[in-house]
Amino acid sequence: MLGKAGVDSPEVEAERLVMHVLHCQRADLYAAPERSLDQRQRKRFARLLARRLTREPLQYILGEVDFMGLTLSVSPAVLIPRPETETLVERALEFCRHTFAAGTPLRCLDVGTGCGNIAAALATYLPHSVVVAVDCSSAALAVARANLGRLRLGQQVRLVHADLREQDFLQKVGCAFSLVMANLPYVPAPALQALAPEVKDHEPLLALDGGPDGLDLYRVLIPLLPQLLSVGGAFFAEIGEGQGQEMRRLLARAGLVDIAVLPDLAGKERVVFARKGREEAQ
Ligand code: GLN
């Protein structure tokens, strides 16, 4: 049924729904293959399946997702964290390991935090650092707040309601960050219609629509980087295929150095890196 509805891995997803209904792990299903659903469980499964048949994302139905080993709640108020964003965070963590002595207290900024996945991963894997996590959506911030609370990271991450496009942005978030991370909306508006139904019909447009070429919000953020970053501090941003060249241009124009475009696991350009060099210190 799921296969006919256009779902990519119907068996895996059906299994996940059964596990959800039975509150069990995958191994439990195979340890007791004769086990069947009782009537209540069958009804519940049918309800969840009906939702998935409308191409509602599995993660919204289950209500949670795994991101870098952390379990995070998600709702339609936030974009579902993608495996590609793990590449973004891994690159940033690698940079920090190579650049700063272990245990150095860093100040990190996550612009457009959504469900708080990047902020939670930074706080977890850089336990001596503090993170400022910003979003312009208060509904998203409520999801992030719940996630950080559940992961006991509330002390380490400060959530800020601010809009990059407003005058008071810098004042609200602060400056002198060693690390600025951003997974801003970057889907070019003309490409929105071609996205999978799970994405275009269910995920928040606010977190996807990046304007005519997808880079509208990066065009607002990048000129602020010399103020947001400390000298030597790094910027890591997620982008889509074909956006590397324009990002390089924007970053160079803002005076950043060591600009690089890095691929994701599928070999597509996905991560943009740049640093604030010494010369901007004056
Ligand atoms: N990676 C998302 C997608 O494929 C886009 C995320 C974003 O715009 N930040 O739809």
Short mmCIF file of C-alpha atoms and ligand atoms in Angstrom, two decimals:
data_model
loop_
_atom_site.label_atom_id
_atom_site.label_comp_id
_atom_site.label_asym_id
_atom_site.label_seq_id
_atom_site.Cartn_x
_atom_site.Cartn_y
_atom_site.Cartn_z
CA MET A 1 0.00 0.00 0.00
CA LEU A 2 2.77 2.40 1.00
CA GLY A 3 4.72 1.46 -2.11
CA LYS A 4 1.72 2.22 -4.32
CA ALA A 5 1.31 5.61 -2.60
CA GLY A 6 4.84 6.48 -3.76
CA VAL A 7 6.69 5.92 -0.48
CA ASP A 8 10.33 5.05 -1.16
CA SER A 9 11.04 2.28 1.38
CA PRO A 10 7.57 0.87 2.14
CA GLU A 11 8.72 -2.22 4.07
CA VAL A 12 11.08 -0.29 6.32
CA GLU A 13 8.44 2.34 7.05
CA ALA A 14 5.67 -0.19 7.72
CA GLU A 15 8.04 -1.87 10.15
CA ARG A 16 8.73 1.47 11.90
CA LEU A 17 4.99 2.05 12.31
CA VAL A 18 4.50 -1.41 13.80
CA MET A 19 7.43 -0.82 16.17
CA HIS A 20 5.85 2.47 17.19
CA VAL A 21 2.49 0.83 17.91
CA LEU A 22 4.11 -2.02 19.87
CA HIS A 23 6.64 0.29 21.60
CA CYS A 24 9.39 -2.12 20.63
CA GLN A 25 12.72 -2.28 18.85
CA ARG A 26 13.39 -3.86 15.48
CA ALA A 27 15.11 -6.89 17.05
CA ASP A 28 11.96 -7.58 19.14
CA LEU A 29 9.89 -7.95 15.96
CA TYR A 30 12.15 -10.71 14.73
CA ALA A 31 12.64 -12.31 18.14
CA ALA A 32 8.89 -13.02 18.26
CA PRO A 33 7.71 -13.17 14.64
CA GLU A 34 4.47 -14.95 15.59
CA ARG A 35 3.38 -11.99 17.70
CA SER A 36 0.41 -10.17 16.21
CA LEU A 37 -1.31 -6.87 16.86
CA ASP A 38 -4.38 -6.91 19.07
CA GLN A 39 -7.48 -5.09 17.95
CA ARG A 40 -6.55 -1.76 19.54
CA GLN A 41 -3.06 -1.89 18.15
CA ARG A 42 -4.39 -2.80 14.74
CA LYS A 43 -6.70 0.24 14.79
CA ARG A 44 -3.84 2.47 15.85
CA PHE A 45 -1.64 1.07 13.10
CA ALA A 46 -4.41 1.65 10.53
CA ARG A 47 -4.70 5.30 11.64
CA LEU A 48 -0.96 5.89 11.38
CA LEU A 49 -0.80 4.10 8.03
CA ALA A 50 -3.64 6.25 6.69
CA ARG A 51 -1.63 9.37 7.62
CA ARG A 52 1.47 8.04 5.90
CA LEU A 53 -0.59 7.22 2.80
CA THR A 54 -1.34 10.94 2.48
CA ARG A 55 2.49 11.35 2.30
CA GLU A 56 2.72 12.96 5.73
CA PRO A 57 6.40 12.43 6.67
CA LEU A 58 7.07 9.40 8.85
CA GLN A 59 9.00 11.60 11.31
CA TYR A 60 5.96 13.82 12.00
CA ILE A 61 3.83 10.70 12.55
CA LEU A 62 6.36 9.16 14.94
CA GLY A 63 6.96 12.61 16.45
CA GLU A 64 10.71 12.15 16.66
CA VAL A 65 13.89 11.82 14.70
CA ASP A 66 17.47 10.83 15.39
CA PHE A 67 20.13 13.47 14.74
CA MET A 68 23.75 12.69 15.51
CA GLY A 69 22.73 10.14 18.09
CA LEU A 70 20.26 12.48 19.81
CA THR A 71 16.51 11.86 19.83
CA LEU A 72 14.64 15.05 18.97
CA SER A 73 10.93 15.80 18.83
CA VAL A 74 9.61 17.25 15.61
CA SER A 75 6.28 18.75 14.60
CA PRO A 76 5.07 20.45 11.42
CA ALA A 77 6.34 23.73 12.94
CA VAL A 78 9.89 22.66 12.11
CA LEU A 79 11.86 21.21 9.24
CA ILE A 80 12.80 17.58 9.82
CA PRO A 81 16.57 17.35 10.41
CA ARG A 82 18.28 15.76 7.41
CA PRO A 83 21.29 13.42 7.32
CA GLU A 84 23.05 16.07 5.18
CA THR A 85 22.93 18.41 8.16
CA GLU A 86 24.89 15.83 10.14
CA THR A 87 27.67 16.37 7.59
CA LEU A 88 27.49 20.11 8.29
CA VAL A 89 27.82 19.57 12.05
CA GLU A 90 30.54 16.95 11.67
CA ARG A 91 32.62 19.37 9.57
CA ALA A 92 32.22 22.05 12.22
CA LEU A 93 33.20 19.67 15.02
CA GLU A 94 36.28 18.58 13.04
CA PHE A 95 37.24 22.23 12.59
CA CYS A 96 36.91 22.88 16.32
CA ARG A 97 38.98 19.78 17.19
CA HIS A 98 41.77 20.93 14.88
CA THR A 99 41.68 24.60 15.79
CA PHE A 100 41.02 24.84 19.50
CA ALA A 101 42.57 22.95 22.40
CA ALA A 102 40.20 20.36 23.89
CA GLY A 103 38.00 21.94 26.51
CA THR A 104 38.28 25.50 25.15
CA PRO A 105 35.03 27.29 25.99
CA LEU A 106 33.60 28.40 22.64
CA ARG A 107 30.75 30.72 21.85
CA CYS A 108 28.64 29.29 19.03
CA LEU A 109 25.69 30.70 17.12
CA ASP A 110 23.04 28.67 15.30
CA VAL A 111 20.98 30.84 12.96
CA GLY A 112 17.59 29.33 12.08
CA THR A 113 17.71 26.62 14.72
CA GLY A 114 14.33 25.01 13.93
CA CYS A 115 13.89 22.06 16.28
CA GLY A 116 17.29 22.88 17.81
CA ASN A 117 19.17 19.98 16.20
CA ILE A 118 22.39 21.83 15.35
CA ALA A 119 22.47 23.66 18.68
CA ALA A 120 21.81 20.44 20.62
CA ALA A 121 24.56 18.59 18.74
CA LEU A 122 27.09 21.39 19.30
CA ALA A 123 26.26 21.61 22.99
CA THR A 124 26.53 17.83 23.36
CA TYR A 125 29.76 17.32 21.46
CA LEU A 126 31.44 20.57 22.60
CA PRO A 127 30.46 20.33 26.26
CA HIS A 128 32.54 23.34 27.31
CA SER A 129 30.87 25.67 24.85
CA VAL A 130 27.79 27.82 24.99
CA VAL A 131 25.38 28.14 22.09
CA VAL A 132 23.02 30.93 21.11
CA ALA A 133 20.23 29.45 18.97
CA VAL A 134 18.05 31.84 17.01
CA ASP A 135 14.85 31.49 15.05
CA CYS A 136 12.27 33.92 13.71
CA SER A 137 9.48 31.38 14.35
CA SER A 138 8.20 31.23 17.93
CA ALA A 139 6.50 27.90 17.15
CA ALA A 140 9.90 26.47 16.15
CA LEU A 141 11.52 27.89 19.30
CA ALA A 142 8.91 26.12 21.43
CA VAL A 143 9.91 22.79 19.83
CA ALA A 144 13.61 23.62 20.32
CA ARG A 145 13.01 24.57 23.97
CA ALA A 146 11.32 21.23 24.67
CA ASN A 147 14.13 19.31 22.96
CA LEU A 148 16.89 21.13 24.82
CA GLY A 149 15.07 20.67 28.11
CA ARG A 150 14.66 16.94 27.52
CA LEU A 151 18.35 16.61 26.64
CA ARG A 152 19.28 18.69 29.72
CA LEU A 153 21.03 21.26 27.55
CA GLY A 154 18.89 24.19 28.64
CA GLN A 155 21.76 25.75 30.62
CA GLN A 156 24.16 25.58 27.71
CA VAL A 157 21.92 26.88 24.95
CA ARG A 158 20.24 30.28 24.98
CA LEU A 159 17.23 30.51 22.67
CA VAL A 160 16.59 33.86 21.06
CA HIS A 161 13.58 34.98 19.08
CA ALA A 162 15.04 37.21 16.39
CA ASP A 163 14.72 37.84 12.67
CA LEU A 164 17.84 38.19 10.58
CA ARG A 165 16.09 40.81 8.47
CA GLU A 166 15.34 43.10 11.42
CA GLN A 167 17.55 45.98 12.59
CA ASP A 168 17.88 44.60 16.14
CA PHE A 169 19.27 41.19 15.12
CA LEU A 170 22.89 41.79 16.15
CA GLN A 171 21.84 43.42 19.37
CA LYS A 172 19.65 40.45 20.25
CA VAL A 173 22.15 37.67 19.45
CA GLY A 174 25.48 39.29 20.40
CA CYS A 175 28.87 38.98 18.74
CA ALA A 176 32.40 37.46 19.02
CA PHE A 177 31.33 33.93 18.13
CA SER A 178 34.01 31.31 17.41
CA LEU A 179 31.53 29.41 15.31
CA VAL A 180 28.49 30.53 13.34
CA MET A 181 26.29 27.76 11.89
CA ALA A 182 23.39 28.27 9.53
CA ASN A 183 20.96 25.96 7.82
CA LEU A 184 18.76 28.67 6.39
CA PRO A 185 16.01 28.07 3.84
CA TYR A 186 17.85 27.58 0.55
CA VAL A 187 15.42 25.98 -1.88
CA PRO A 188 14.99 28.24 -4.93
CA ALA A 189 11.32 29.29 -5.08
CA PRO A 190 10.85 27.87 -8.61
CA ALA A 191 12.06 24.46 -7.37
CA LEU A 192 9.56 24.22 -4.50
CA GLN A 193 6.82 22.64 -6.61
CA ALA A 194 9.13 19.82 -7.68
CA LEU A 195 9.90 18.73 -4.09
CA ALA A 196 8.49 15.45 -2.78
CA PRO A 197 4.92 15.71 -1.39
CA GLU A 198 6.30 14.98 2.12
CA VAL A 199 8.32 18.18 1.90
CA LYS A 200 6.19 20.58 -0.11
CA ASP A 201 2.83 19.67 1.41
CA HIS A 202 3.88 19.13 5.03
CA GLU A 203 7.11 20.86 6.03
CA PRO A 204 7.13 24.60 6.83
CA LEU A 205 7.62 26.71 3.72
CA LEU A 206 9.29 29.30 5.94
CA ALA A 207 12.15 26.85 6.48
CA LEU A 208 12.52 25.95 2.80
CA ASP A 209 11.81 28.93 0.55
CA GLY A 210 15.02 30.83 -0.10
CA GLY A 211 13.66 33.21 -2.75
CA PRO A 212 14.40 33.30 -6.49
CA ASP A 213 17.81 31.52 -6.38
CA GLY A 214 17.49 30.15 -2.84
CA LEU A 215 20.10 32.47 -1.32
CA ASP A 216 17.98 35.44 -0.18
CA LEU A 217 18.61 34.84 3.52
CA TYR A 218 22.29 34.06 3.11
CA ARG A 219 22.56 37.43 1.34
CA VAL A 220 21.28 39.02 4.54
CA LEU A 221 23.38 36.93 6.94
CA ILE A 222 26.78 36.97 5.19
CA PRO A 223 27.38 40.75 5.41
CA LEU A 224 26.78 40.47 9.18
CA LEU A 225 29.46 37.78 9.63
CA PRO A 226 32.41 40.15 10.18
CA GLN A 227 30.48 41.51 13.16
CA LEU A 228 29.21 38.15 14.40
CA LEU A 229 32.54 36.27 14.23
CA SER A 230 35.61 36.66 16.39
CA VAL A 231 38.96 36.84 14.56
CA GLY A 232 39.77 33.32 13.32
CA GLY A 233 36.16 32.24 13.90
CA ALA A 234 34.45 30.04 11.33
CA PHE A 235 31.18 30.03 9.45
CA PHE A 236 29.55 26.79 8.30
CA ALA A 237 26.40 26.88 6.19
CA GLU A 238 24.27 24.29 4.46
CA ILE A 239 23.47 24.85 0.79
CA GLY A 240 22.05 22.94 -2.17
CA GLU A 241 23.53 21.79 -5.45
CA GLY A 242 24.71 24.61 -7.69
CA GLN A 243 24.84 27.28 -4.97
CA GLY A 244 28.54 27.01 -4.10
CA GLN A 245 29.85 29.53 -6.58
CA GLU A 246 27.48 32.34 -5.59
CA MET A 247 28.13 31.63 -1.90
CA ARG A 248 31.88 31.90 -2.52
CA ARG A 249 31.31 35.27 -4.16
CA LEU A 250 29.14 36.58 -1.31
CA LEU A 251 31.62 35.42 1.33
CA ALA A 252 34.62 36.92 -0.49
CA ARG A 253 32.75 40.22 -0.85
CA ALA A 254 32.14 40.24 2.91
CA GLY A 255 35.93 39.92 3.39
CA LEU A 256 35.98 36.34 4.67
CA VAL A 257 38.91 34.03 3.90
CA ASP A 258 39.72 30.31 3.44
CA ILE A 259 36.41 29.86 1.63
CA ALA A 260 35.63 26.25 0.72
CA VAL A 261 32.64 24.30 -0.60
CA LEU A 262 32.49 20.74 0.72
CA PRO A 263 30.38 17.80 -0.49
CA ASP A 264 27.87 15.67 1.43
CA LEU A 265 27.98 11.86 1.50
CA ALA A 266 26.26 11.75 -1.90
CA GLY A 267 29.03 13.95 -3.37
CA LYS A 268 26.75 17.02 -3.79
CA GLU A 269 27.97 20.47 -2.75
CA ARG A 270 26.38 20.91 0.65
CA VAL A 271 28.60 22.72 3.15
CA VAL A 272 30.19 26.13 2.80
CA PHE A 273 33.05 27.11 5.07
CA ALA A 274 34.77 30.46 5.59
CA ARG A 275 36.74 32.20 8.31
CA LYS A 276 37.21 35.69 9.56
CA GLY A 277 40.89 36.50 8.92
CA ARG A 278 43.14 38.80 10.89
CA GLU A 279 42.77 41.70 8.48
CA GLU A 280 39.12 42.24 9.43
CA ALA A 281 40.24 42.78 13.01
CA GLN A 282 40.93 46.46 12.34
N1 GLN B 1 17.58 19.96 2.45
C1 GLN B 1 16.25 20.46 2.41
C2 GLN B 1 15.53 19.82 1.25
O1 GLN B 1 16.09 19.00 0.59
C3 GLN B 1 16.25 21.96 2.34
C4 GLN B 1 16.62 22.50 3.65
C5 GLN B 1 16.78 23.99 3.64
O2 GLN B 1 16.23 24.72 2.81
N2 GLN B 1 17.51 24.44 4.57
O3 GLN B 1 14.39 20.05 1.01
#
